[in-house]
Amino acid sequence: MALALGEGGGGSRLRRQLESGGFVAAEYVKQLSQQSDGDRDLQEHRQRIQALQEETAQSLKRNVYQNYRQFIETAREISYLESEMYQLSHILTEQKGIMEAVTQALLLQADRDDPALGARRAAAAADPFLPLSAKEAAASEEGRQRTLTTLLEKVEGCRDLLPESPGKYLVYNGDLLEYDADHMAQIQRVHAFLMNDCLLVATALPNRRGAYRYDALYPLDGLAVVNVKDNPPMKDMFKLLMFPESRIFQAENAKIKKEWLEVLEETKRNRALSEKRRLEQEALPRPAPTPPESTNPFEEEEEEEEEPSAEEEAVDLSLEWIQELPEDLDVCIAQRDFEGAVDLLDKLNEYLGDKPVSQPVKELRAKVDERVRQLTDVLVFELSPDRSLRGGPRATRRAVSQLIRLGQSTKACELFLKNRAAAVHTAIRQLRIEGATLLYIHKLCHVFFTSLLETAREFETDFAGNNGCYSAFIVWARSSMRMFVDAFSKQVFDSKESLSTAAECVKVAKEHCKQLSDIGLDLTFIIHALLVKDIKGALQSYKDIIIEATKHRNSEEMWRRMNLMTPEALGKLREEMKSCGVGNFDQYTGDDCWVNLSYTVVAFTKQTMAFLEEALKLYFPELHMVLLESLVEIILVAVQHVDYSLRCEQDPEKKAFIRQNASFLYETVLPVVEKRFEEGVGKPAKQLQDLRNASRLMRINPESTTSVV
């Protein structure tokens, strides 16, 4: 305990010494060397310094992690605060517009009540010392049109985009510096032209003074102005928000910046008020012209029928929520409130559902359709594979559901499936190829079929009412299965794995594929169709190996009995033959450890039965003939060898031994092969029956020199 306390006290003193402002490393080391008694003291001091270093490092890590979490929380709070400030600014701007509109209405009422006061105010409008805004308000339409024409002559490329119209005029213009929104680096010098309904941004031509080239045009309806707080050397800046982009500009000084902010807000406000008045005027029912007197007795009935249609043409678009709908949609899109935006659209569609399509309704629809396109673009980007693929298929539910509500079910289905295809491809590509093939296949099947199952369940949830999209899902599932089979075959078949390993891998894939049947999706036939080529190649390759090995053993055949030397070896052979299905093997064993069979026949039996067992694991109907033909070819090699040996052998003793091996082959092995094949496939094989019946000819007439094959 005392030692620990001493070390702790020494550690704190050492920490204070190292943290002191006048600490000099060279002097400290020199002093330490003079005071130490030997190498052991230096080693202990070094250990204390290293322990202090590790403790300091751990403390720094904890502080960095804590500060990082605080930074994330602060950033989130700043984001919320920025959103609330933007909404507050929007509300204040609306309140200011309402107050100015009320003031203007009161002035007009006062002018009507007192004509003399109105005349004095009209005379004051001609005063040359009035502010610029008042002069522009009093300017004639001809002067405004002349200013706009001059603008069109100065800016290249805007004549077609900015048609001359009687109601369009220039409000304000000036030079600005544009900065990058992310890195705050200066980009270019621009000249901005503010008109009564839009903002034109142009860049200066390098070789022509006073001439500009068109850069961008922004309608005031979708434009938001945000003041940027001064942060030297970045000052006198303001931001323009045009979903989905934003641009930052710097004015020459604070006064010009203030003028830009005020004139932009005032122009936006005037534009909104004029648009509101226009809609109110158009919404008012127009008095029908007085028809000439007629003696038609049915005219009154026709007029009564026409009156309701005239009333139906009057659609009230002066409601506050309709007037603010475009801006509210912009706010919802900017704040990623997709559900709120779609709710507003549904509300509008419900309101206009049974209304006639008049010109004001068409104009309102045009504005709303532009926001719908913007909202659709944002939702499409949310589902694009370039976005993060984490979170699984549920992460796409929000964007998919809103696209479906917008009537974009086909596009939502296509983007959802593309997103999931990219996610599955990425998951497969990130799998590490282990040394053991079977281990890798287990991981591959788990990743792929789990993703497929989750995608199917999410698809069923999102597109429950869209039956037409299910065919697209089946097509997608087939293409995804093809991608899985490519990765599967590359690891299992292209690497020349053994048939037993390939059979186990295919078995694992089939078992995972059957799990999809829980949701009513059966893709077994697809995986069979995609794997049939590779499995055929594997069966034929392994068949060739067995045939070559059998021929090699046949060439060295001496027709001698097997001597296994030990009872253990004989017992092991009995177990092997029993596992192959040969139950009467004891009748072929002799005294001690002798077996009354040839080594070639025994090896052929074990190899053939092993091939059959592994092939049955791979079996499906498309492989029936391939497997059957391979078995017949393998068996024929042994049959031909026995037949040839019986006809050519002259030694009676060896001939009797060969006949005994033939009896084992024909009466034991071939029936076992035939029975096991029928059990695995579910139906008998006529070719194997014919082969066994043909072998009976040789047993009846073994002296014949005619081959049975």
XYZ file of C-alpha atoms in Angstrom:
709
model
C 0.000 0.000 0.000
C 2.792 2.418 0.918
C 4.637 1.643 -2.304
C 1.522 2.316 -4.328
C 0.955 5.614 -2.549
C 4.566 6.558 -3.103
C 4.349 5.794 -6.753
C 1.126 7.766 -6.984
C 2.690 10.774 -5.230
C 5.782 10.550 -7.393
C 3.583 10.364 -10.491
C 1.703 13.533 -9.547
C 4.967 15.388 -8.814
C 6.402 14.196 -12.120
C 3.245 15.334 -13.926
C 3.437 18.815 -12.343
C 7.107 19.057 -13.252
C 6.506 18.119 -16.879
C 3.499 20.479 -17.161
C 5.361 23.495 -15.758
C 5.918 26.373 -18.146
C 9.696 26.503 -17.658
C 10.307 22.810 -18.314
C 13.386 22.121 -20.500
C 13.827 18.510 -21.560
C 17.625 18.661 -21.969
C 18.166 20.185 -18.511
C 15.758 17.673 -16.964
C 17.596 14.700 -18.454
C 20.966 16.117 -17.442
C 19.822 16.644 -13.856
C 18.253 13.183 -13.728
C 21.488 11.556 -14.929
C 23.508 13.310 -12.244
C 21.133 12.338 -9.423
C 20.587 8.667 -10.386
C 22.656 5.962 -8.717
C 22.745 3.697 -11.736
C 20.980 2.110 -14.617
C 18.201 0.721 -12.441
C 17.059 4.192 -11.323
C 16.953 5.378 -14.928
C 14.926 2.332 -15.964
C 12.411 2.922 -13.140
C 12.116 6.599 -14.064
C 11.598 5.653 -17.672
C 8.791 3.296 -16.680
C 7.113 6.058 -14.661
C 7.310 8.418 -17.649
C 5.878 5.738 -19.951
C 3.036 5.059 -17.503
C 2.348 8.787 -17.355
C 2.377 8.904 -21.147
C -0.156 6.087 -21.406
C -2.351 7.712 -18.774
C -2.205 11.025 -20.630
C -3.041 9.322 -23.917
C -6.072 7.615 -22.375
C -7.199 10.916 -20.866
C -6.861 12.620 -24.246
C -8.886 9.866 -25.894
C -11.654 10.255 -23.326
C -11.661 14.036 -23.756
C -11.688 13.787 -27.555
C -14.599 11.325 -27.466
C -16.515 13.501 -25.000
C -15.846 16.648 -27.053
C -16.841 14.817 -30.227
C -20.179 13.829 -28.713
C -20.718 17.388 -27.491
C -19.831 18.665 -30.973
C -22.418 16.376 -32.573
C -25.086 17.461 -30.100
C -24.160 21.126 -30.623
C -24.312 20.737 -34.405
C -27.744 19.137 -34.101
C -28.956 21.960 -31.874
C -27.543 24.531 -34.330
C -29.406 22.830 -37.150
C -32.656 22.955 -35.190
C -32.007 26.593 -34.259
C -31.270 27.521 -37.868
C -34.538 25.931 -38.960
C -36.465 27.778 -36.264
C -34.761 31.089 -37.131
C -35.639 30.573 -40.786
C -39.271 29.958 -39.879
C -39.236 32.981 -37.555
C -37.768 35.165 -40.310
C -40.451 33.914 -42.672
C -43.196 34.761 -40.169
C -41.754 38.232 -39.490
C -41.528 38.921 -43.227
C -45.174 37.980 -43.636
C -46.173 40.178 -40.694
C -44.220 43.082 -42.149
C -45.939 42.609 -45.500
C -49.350 42.556 -43.841
C -48.590 45.757 -41.894
C -47.398 47.560 -45.011
C -50.450 46.393 -46.922
C -52.688 47.739 -44.146
C -50.780 51.054 -44.159
C -51.126 51.352 -47.927
C -54.850 50.654 -47.704
C -55.245 53.338 -45.033
C -53.375 55.887 -47.199
C -55.588 55.127 -50.187
C -58.666 55.522 -48.008
C -57.343 58.862 -46.731
C -56.731 60.061 -50.305
C -60.314 59.236 -51.227
C -61.624 61.013 -48.139
C -59.408 64.109 -48.634
C -58.740 64.906 -52.336
C -56.488 67.854 -51.427
C -54.211 65.593 -49.414
C -54.018 63.185 -52.353
C -53.071 66.044 -54.706
C -50.261 67.186 -52.397
C -48.938 63.657 -52.190
C -49.010 63.357 -56.013
C -47.104 66.619 -56.354
C -44.477 65.420 -53.908
C -43.832 62.436 -56.174
C -42.191 64.778 -58.744
C -39.667 66.067 -56.172
C -36.103 65.236 -57.462
C -34.822 64.812 -53.927
C -36.994 61.799 -53.174
C -35.287 58.375 -52.574
C -34.569 56.052 -55.509
C -37.368 53.610 -54.628
C -39.960 56.371 -54.761
C -38.654 57.527 -58.130
C -38.929 54.030 -59.540
C -42.450 53.719 -58.131
C -43.409 56.872 -60.012
C -41.587 55.988 -63.237
C -43.607 55.308 -66.309
C -44.094 51.946 -67.951
C -42.142 53.184 -70.976
C -39.070 53.946 -68.854
C -39.192 50.538 -67.204
C -39.436 48.809 -70.551
C -36.464 50.816 -71.859
C -34.383 49.741 -68.835
C -35.259 46.099 -69.423
C -34.304 46.391 -73.098
C -30.917 47.798 -72.071
C -30.468 44.841 -69.727
C -31.178 42.383 -72.536
C -28.546 44.100 -74.686
C -25.881 43.898 -71.952
C -26.321 40.241 -71.001
C -25.572 37.564 -73.569
C -27.769 34.488 -73.693
C -30.746 35.772 -71.731
C -32.983 37.145 -74.492
C -34.696 33.814 -75.076
C -34.888 32.968 -71.364
C -36.144 36.436 -70.369
C -38.829 37.486 -72.875
C -39.881 41.128 -72.953
C -43.271 41.477 -71.311
C -45.212 44.641 -70.401
C -45.272 43.838 -66.681
C -41.520 43.097 -66.234
C -39.095 45.839 -65.126
C -35.712 46.251 -63.421
C -35.749 47.015 -59.683
C -32.107 46.907 -58.578
C -28.692 45.737 -59.827
C -25.054 45.700 -58.782
C -21.726 43.845 -58.632
C -21.192 41.006 -56.141
C -18.481 38.479 -55.285
C -19.559 34.827 -55.154
C -18.018 32.451 -52.582
C -18.056 28.676 -52.288
C -20.670 27.605 -49.720
C -18.529 24.774 -48.300
C -14.985 26.155 -48.222
C -15.734 29.911 -48.347
C -13.277 30.364 -51.213
C -13.860 33.139 -53.744
C -15.270 31.782 -57.021
C -16.023 34.689 -59.358
C -17.325 38.228 -59.711
C -20.936 38.459 -60.823
C -23.494 41.131 -61.624
C -26.999 40.601 -60.257
C -30.125 42.090 -61.848
C -33.233 42.109 -59.649
C -36.520 42.372 -61.527
C -40.002 42.514 -60.132
C -40.517 38.744 -60.566
C -37.056 37.150 -60.824
C -33.327 37.507 -60.104
C -30.808 37.256 -62.944
C -27.155 36.408 -62.177
C -24.565 37.103 -64.890
C -20.770 36.839 -65.065
C -18.562 39.553 -66.518
C -16.974 38.980 -69.935
C -13.192 39.308 -69.614
C -12.523 41.328 -72.785
C -15.663 43.444 -72.952
C -16.263 46.097 -70.345
C -19.856 46.434 -69.222
C -20.907 43.211 -70.976
C -22.059 40.082 -69.205
C -22.868 36.440 -69.900
C -25.992 34.733 -68.555
C -25.350 32.426 -65.568
C -28.649 31.688 -63.788
C -32.237 32.902 -63.441
C -34.244 32.387 -60.230
C -37.978 33.139 -59.825
C -38.713 35.124 -56.688
C -41.437 32.650 -55.681
C -38.850 29.951 -54.895
C -36.099 32.259 -53.574
C -35.210 32.751 -49.910
C -32.743 35.376 -48.605
C -30.668 34.683 -45.477
C -28.345 37.141 -43.774
C -24.864 35.723 -43.077
C -23.326 36.855 -39.812
C -19.997 38.677 -40.197
C -16.990 36.522 -39.302
C -13.834 38.462 -40.301
C -12.405 38.370 -42.840
C -15.701 37.022 -44.220
C -18.167 39.893 -43.894
C -20.914 41.753 -45.782
C -22.301 38.439 -47.070
C -25.777 37.057 -47.640
C -27.058 33.690 -48.835
C -29.662 32.893 -51.484
C -31.529 29.604 -51.038
C -32.960 28.060 -54.211
C -33.822 24.441 -53.551
C -31.878 22.235 -53.914
C -28.877 24.599 -54.119
C -27.646 27.700 -52.307
C -25.200 30.490 -53.219
C -23.283 32.972 -51.080
C -22.525 36.511 -52.283
C -20.462 39.344 -50.780
C -21.329 43.008 -51.249
C -18.778 45.840 -51.436
C -19.689 47.185 -48.002
C -22.269 46.881 -45.257
C -24.487 49.595 -46.739
C -24.829 47.863 -50.102
C -25.443 44.549 -48.361
C -28.269 46.148 -46.355
C -29.752 47.613 -49.545
C -29.670 44.204 -51.230
C -31.396 42.508 -48.293
C -34.076 45.192 -48.024
C -34.811 45.458 -51.734
C -34.952 41.668 -52.135
C -37.444 41.291 -49.285
C -39.503 44.260 -50.495
C -39.610 42.958 -54.071
C -40.593 39.469 -52.903
C -43.316 40.983 -50.746
C -44.650 43.192 -53.557
C -44.620 40.230 -55.887
C -46.641 38.147 -53.424
C -49.148 40.974 -52.863
C -49.622 41.611 -56.572
C -50.083 37.907 -57.207
C -52.629 37.727 -54.388
C -54.583 40.699 -55.778
C -54.556 39.192 -59.248
C -55.907 35.884 -57.978
C -58.601 37.688 -55.971
C -59.677 39.673 -59.015
C -59.804 36.583 -61.187
C -61.681 34.665 -58.504
C -64.472 37.258 -58.403
C -67.515 36.275 -60.504
C -67.827 38.412 -63.621
C -71.231 40.012 -64.278
C -72.878 38.447 -67.278
C -73.866 40.852 -70.121
C -77.562 41.754 -70.292
C -79.063 39.655 -73.057
C -81.508 41.234 -75.513
C -85.166 40.707 -74.909
C -86.504 37.626 -76.564
C -89.870 36.092 -77.051
C -88.519 32.572 -76.641
C -90.639 30.943 -73.900
C -87.896 28.426 -73.106
C -85.180 31.056 -72.520
C -85.850 31.299 -68.779
C -85.294 27.574 -68.350
C -82.001 27.752 -70.320
C -80.791 30.641 -68.150
C -81.624 28.687 -65.001
C -79.565 25.776 -66.301
C -76.602 28.041 -67.158
C -76.515 29.863 -63.819
C -75.103 26.960 -61.776
C -72.290 26.484 -64.300
C -71.333 30.150 -63.963
C -71.196 29.747 -60.209
C -69.081 26.640 -60.570
C -66.435 28.573 -62.564
C -65.696 30.758 -59.546
C -62.972 28.900 -57.571
C -61.928 30.576 -54.351
C -58.109 30.659 -54.381
C -57.786 33.510 -51.899
C -57.576 31.212 -48.902
C -54.486 31.859 -46.827
C -53.185 28.278 -46.957
C -53.517 28.221 -50.768
C -51.678 31.531 -51.128
C -48.849 30.262 -48.927
C -48.810 26.754 -50.389
C -45.801 27.199 -52.767
C -43.650 28.710 -50.011
C -44.791 26.099 -47.498
C -43.807 23.371 -49.946
C -40.369 24.981 -50.350
C -39.931 25.040 -46.563
C -41.004 21.390 -46.214
C -38.622 20.293 -48.949
C -35.739 22.317 -47.487
C -36.387 20.830 -44.034
C -36.772 17.316 -45.509
C -40.330 17.143 -44.184
C -41.474 14.935 -47.058
C -44.622 13.742 -45.304
C -45.712 17.328 -44.638
C -45.159 18.292 -48.280
C -47.222 15.360 -49.564
C -49.950 16.118 -47.007
C -50.199 19.668 -48.396
C -50.433 18.320 -51.952
C -53.156 15.870 -50.937
C -55.047 18.688 -49.261
C -54.847 20.803 -52.417
C -55.912 17.934 -54.672
C -58.853 17.210 -52.403
C -59.893 20.881 -52.448
C -59.627 21.199 -56.239
C -60.966 17.724 -56.960
C -64.492 18.750 -57.928
C -63.652 22.308 -59.058
C -63.550 23.379 -62.715
C -60.140 24.019 -64.295
C -59.958 27.795 -64.745
C -56.948 29.902 -65.677
C -56.036 30.746 -62.037
C -56.233 27.070 -61.173
C -53.896 26.244 -64.077
C -51.367 28.835 -62.892
C -51.539 27.502 -59.342
C -51.118 23.969 -60.663
C -48.044 25.068 -62.637
C -46.403 26.442 -59.489
C -47.277 23.360 -57.477
C -46.100 20.995 -60.227
C -42.676 22.648 -60.098
C -42.475 21.872 -56.372
C -43.667 18.337 -57.035
C -40.782 17.871 -59.479
C -38.351 19.192 -56.879
C -39.803 16.893 -54.214
C -39.623 13.934 -56.605
C -35.978 14.690 -57.390
C -35.126 14.750 -53.684
C -36.920 11.452 -53.049
C -35.210 9.894 -56.072
C -31.851 11.017 -54.692
C -32.742 9.463 -51.319
C -33.194 6.108 -53.056
C -30.160 6.357 -55.327
C -27.372 3.792 -54.753
C -24.933 6.687 -54.249
C -26.483 7.296 -50.845
C -25.481 5.248 -47.832
C -26.719 1.651 -48.100
C -26.722 1.072 -44.359
C -29.912 0.488 -42.468
C -31.294 -2.284 -44.640
C -34.438 -2.077 -46.761
C -36.412 -0.329 -44.012
C -34.253 2.776 -44.476
C -35.902 3.321 -47.884
C -39.480 3.054 -46.613
C -39.930 6.775 -46.029
C -38.941 7.857 -49.533
C -40.760 4.948 -51.192
C -44.036 5.617 -49.365
C -43.996 9.295 -50.327
C -43.262 8.514 -53.972
C -46.198 6.103 -53.993
C -48.434 8.823 -52.524
C -47.283 11.129 -55.333
C -48.475 8.562 -57.875
C -44.949 7.429 -58.759
C -45.354 3.745 -57.864
C -43.426 2.473 -60.885
C -40.506 4.808 -60.265
C -40.522 3.978 -56.549
C -40.442 0.260 -57.339
C -37.585 0.673 -59.811
C -35.476 2.814 -57.471
C -36.163 0.582 -54.462
C -35.019 -2.514 -56.337
C -31.937 -0.729 -57.723
C -31.042 0.380 -54.215
C -31.401 -3.141 -52.850
C -29.432 -4.619 -55.769
C -26.557 -2.263 -54.991
C -26.785 -3.173 -51.293
C -26.693 -6.918 -52.018
C -23.803 -6.493 -54.447
C -21.847 -4.462 -51.890
C -22.500 -7.015 -49.140
C -21.283 -9.883 -51.340
C -18.231 -7.939 -52.460
C -17.254 -7.138 -48.860
C -17.221 -10.821 -47.873
C -13.733 -12.104 -47.182
C -12.799 -15.214 -49.148
C -11.767 -17.674 -46.462
C -9.420 -20.583 -46.991
C -12.210 -23.136 -46.469
C -14.658 -23.034 -49.372
C -17.582 -24.417 -47.366
C -17.154 -21.728 -44.689
C -17.220 -18.986 -47.310
C -20.332 -20.488 -48.946
C -22.122 -20.558 -45.575
C -21.398 -16.832 -45.131
C -22.305 -16.040 -48.735
C -25.656 -17.850 -48.507
C -26.472 -16.248 -45.171
C -25.738 -12.719 -46.427
C -27.508 -13.111 -49.771
C -30.646 -14.975 -48.758
C -31.119 -12.881 -45.614
C -30.959 -9.724 -47.737
C -33.329 -11.261 -50.268
C -35.792 -12.242 -47.542
C -35.707 -8.784 -45.917
C -36.145 -7.129 -49.305
C -39.131 -9.334 -50.132
C -40.835 -8.560 -46.816
C -40.210 -4.829 -47.157
C -41.440 -4.910 -50.763
C -44.621 -6.645 -49.673
C -45.140 -3.978 -46.999
C -44.441 -0.960 -49.228
C -46.228 -2.131 -52.389
C -49.113 -4.051 -50.837
C -51.698 -2.247 -52.971
C -49.698 -2.271 -56.227
C -49.982 -5.746 -57.678
C -48.432 -4.642 -60.948
C -45.039 -4.164 -59.268
C -44.647 -7.802 -58.233
C -43.512 -8.883 -61.700
C -40.676 -6.344 -61.433
C -39.670 -7.894 -58.123
C -39.511 -11.373 -59.687
C -37.285 -10.036 -62.475
C -35.080 -8.369 -59.866
C -34.902 -11.563 -57.791
C -33.791 -13.519 -60.869
C -31.033 -11.012 -61.669
C -29.924 -11.014 -58.017
C -29.862 -14.806 -58.037
C -27.680 -14.692 -61.135
C -25.245 -12.406 -59.296
C -25.220 -14.836 -56.356
C -24.626 -17.855 -58.620
C -21.711 -16.056 -60.310
C -19.994 -15.570 -56.945
C -20.948 -19.116 -55.891
C -19.647 -20.802 -59.054
C -16.441 -18.788 -59.076
C -15.580 -20.087 -55.614
C -16.913 -23.667 -55.900
C -16.607 -24.789 -59.506
C -13.939 -22.539 -61.022
C -11.508 -23.437 -58.233
C -11.848 -27.164 -59.076
C -13.082 -28.266 -55.679
C -13.825 -31.929 -55.046
C -17.256 -33.302 -55.877
C -18.041 -33.858 -52.187
C -17.256 -30.208 -51.371
C -19.310 -29.016 -54.328
C -22.209 -31.226 -53.239
C -22.126 -29.827 -49.696
C -22.019 -26.239 -51.003
C -24.974 -26.823 -53.342
C -26.886 -28.468 -50.502
C -26.325 -25.401 -48.307
C -27.546 -23.090 -51.093
C -30.682 -25.187 -51.632
C -31.510 -25.190 -47.917
C -31.234 -21.393 -47.726
C -33.310 -21.035 -50.893
C -36.112 -23.116 -49.396
C -36.405 -20.604 -46.539
C -37.915 -18.140 -49.019
C -40.958 -20.369 -49.320
C -42.060 -19.055 -45.906
C -43.138 -15.840 -47.641
C -44.473 -17.595 -50.741
C -41.363 -17.071 -52.884
C -39.928 -20.184 -54.542
C -36.703 -19.556 -56.469
C -35.480 -23.161 -56.447
C -36.105 -23.584 -60.163
C -34.044 -20.452 -60.876
C -31.029 -21.654 -58.904
C -31.326 -25.057 -60.629
C -31.391 -23.436 -64.062
C -28.368 -21.257 -63.266
C -26.293 -24.055 -61.700
C -27.092 -26.880 -64.140
C -24.211 -26.064 -66.499
C -21.571 -25.975 -63.760
C -22.900 -29.131 -62.066
C -22.895 -31.015 -65.385
C -19.298 -30.013 -65.884
C -18.374 -31.135 -62.354
C -20.089 -34.544 -62.794
C -18.444 -35.189 -66.132
C -15.056 -34.093 -64.820
C -15.297 -36.404 -61.799
C -16.597 -39.229 -64.015
C -13.497 -38.886 -66.201
C -11.286 -39.044 -63.112
C -12.961 -42.284 -61.929
C -12.704 -43.850 -65.398
C -9.017 -42.982 -65.686
C -8.308 -44.344 -62.201
C -10.237 -47.560 -62.959
C -8.389 -48.078 -66.251
C -5.085 -47.533 -64.502
C -5.918 -50.179 -61.867
C -7.176 -52.548 -64.570
C -3.877 -52.284 -66.397
C -2.044 -53.515 -63.267
C -4.605 -56.159 -62.309
C -3.051 -59.510 -61.267
C -6.309 -61.143 -60.073
C -5.097 -61.967 -56.575
C -6.963 -62.074 -53.298
C -6.616 -59.135 -50.879
C -4.606 -59.628 -47.700
C -5.425 -56.867 -45.229
C -2.819 -58.098 -42.729
C -4.690 -56.987 -39.570
C -8.192 -57.582 -38.191
C -8.575 -53.824 -37.730
C -8.107 -53.216 -41.435
C -10.601 -55.956 -42.243
C -13.142 -54.450 -39.835
C -12.659 -51.048 -41.380
C -13.277 -52.479 -44.870
C -16.450 -54.172 -43.609
C -17.733 -50.811 -42.318
C -16.883 -49.085 -45.591
C -18.693 -51.696 -47.651
C -21.653 -51.576 -45.287
C -21.853 -47.785 -45.726
C -21.829 -48.406 -49.489
C -24.911 -50.615 -49.128
C -23.188 -54.007 -49.428
C -24.706 -55.963 -46.560
C -23.485 -59.478 -47.462
C -19.806 -58.668 -47.617
C -18.936 -61.323 -44.987
C -19.482 -64.131 -47.498
C -16.539 -62.782 -49.498
C -14.101 -62.812 -46.551
C -11.812 -65.791 -45.910
C -9.661 -67.076 -43.110
C -7.556 -64.661 -41.066
C -7.462 -61.313 -42.897
C -8.020 -62.529 -46.468
C -10.749 -61.174 -48.757
C -11.829 -63.311 -51.729
C -12.065 -60.311 -54.001
C -9.651 -58.372 -56.159
C -8.330 -55.009 -54.990
C -9.503 -53.475 -58.296
C -13.121 -54.580 -57.806
C -13.209 -53.416 -54.180
C -11.713 -50.014 -55.052
C -14.121 -49.655 -57.969
C -17.093 -50.417 -55.680
C -16.115 -47.800 -53.089
C -15.361 -45.134 -55.691
C -18.556 -45.720 -57.675
C -20.806 -45.637 -54.604
C -19.085 -42.491 -53.339
C -19.673 -40.843 -56.732
C -23.339 -41.862 -56.662
C -23.892 -40.524 -53.134
C -22.342 -37.136 -53.914
C -24.139 -36.916 -57.255
C -27.501 -37.537 -55.612
C -26.883 -34.535 -53.357
C -26.536 -32.456 -56.514
C -29.470 -34.094 -58.268
C -32.445 -32.300 -59.768
C -34.517 -33.349 -62.804
C -32.427 -31.479 -65.377
C -29.405 -33.643 -64.380
C -31.160 -37.018 -64.668
C -29.692 -38.139 -67.990
C -26.233 -36.721 -67.238
C -26.007 -38.656 -63.982
C -27.421 -41.858 -65.509
C -25.084 -41.777 -68.502
C -22.085 -41.100 -66.241
C -22.955 -44.131 -64.056
C -23.352 -46.366 -67.116
C -19.989 -45.260 -68.522
C -18.224 -45.920 -65.202
C -19.826 -49.376 -64.784
C -19.060 -50.356 -68.385
C -15.341 -49.883 -67.761
C -15.423 -52.555 -65.024
C -17.800 -54.824 -66.997
C -15.601 -54.768 -70.075
C -12.488 -55.506 -68.027
C -14.078 -58.526 -66.299
C -15.494 -59.804 -69.591
C -12.153 -59.491 -71.319
C -10.314 -61.192 -68.437
C -12.732 -64.162 -68.421
C -12.315 -64.719 -72.142
C -8.549 -64.376 -72.156
C -7.472 -66.071 -68.899
C -6.289 -69.711 -69.331
C -5.423 -70.601 -65.726
C -8.484 -72.419 -64.254
C -7.778 -71.222 -60.721
C -7.524 -67.583 -61.748
C -10.538 -67.990 -63.995
C -12.607 -69.205 -61.050
C -11.390 -66.215 -59.000
C -12.351 -63.833 -61.826
C -15.789 -65.432 -61.992
C -16.186 -64.888 -58.252
C -15.345 -61.174 -58.673
C -17.771 -60.992 -61.594
C -20.477 -62.517 -59.433
C -19.847 -59.890 -56.731
C -19.908 -57.135 -59.313
C -23.091 -58.243 -61.100
C -25.126 -59.748 -58.287
C -24.177 -57.385 -55.455
C -22.770 -54.092 -56.688
C -25.070 -53.438 -59.660
C -28.300 -54.102 -57.693
C -27.071 -51.811 -54.901
C -26.336 -49.044 -57.440
C -29.711 -49.527 -59.075
C -31.575 -49.492 -55.746
C -29.742 -46.438 -54.383
C -30.320 -44.545 -57.639
C -34.047 -45.301 -57.511
C -34.238 -44.173 -53.857
C -32.446 -40.907 -54.578
C -34.252 -40.075 -57.815
C -37.673 -41.496 -57.120
C -38.000 -43.682 -60.200
C -36.158 -46.738 -61.615
C -33.456 -46.437 -64.257
C -34.125 -48.600 -67.323
C -30.533 -48.243 -68.552
C -29.169 -49.798 -65.337
C -31.688 -52.656 -65.553
C -30.702 -53.331 -69.158
C -27.018 -53.329 -68.197
C -27.601 -55.871 -65.418
C -29.735 -58.116 -67.661
C -27.099 -58.025 -70.382
C -24.481 -59.184 -67.896
C -26.556 -62.367 -67.341
C -25.557 -63.542 -70.833
C -21.948 -63.687 -69.757
C -22.767 -65.644 -66.605
C -24.732 -68.209 -68.688
C -22.057 -68.580 -71.378
C -18.740 -67.499 -69.876
C -16.717 -69.244 -72.608
C -18.192 -67.052 -75.338
C -15.736 -64.873 -77.201
C -18.422 -62.303 -77.938
C -18.488 -59.132 -75.860
C -21.712 -58.315 -74.070
C -21.362 -54.573 -74.573
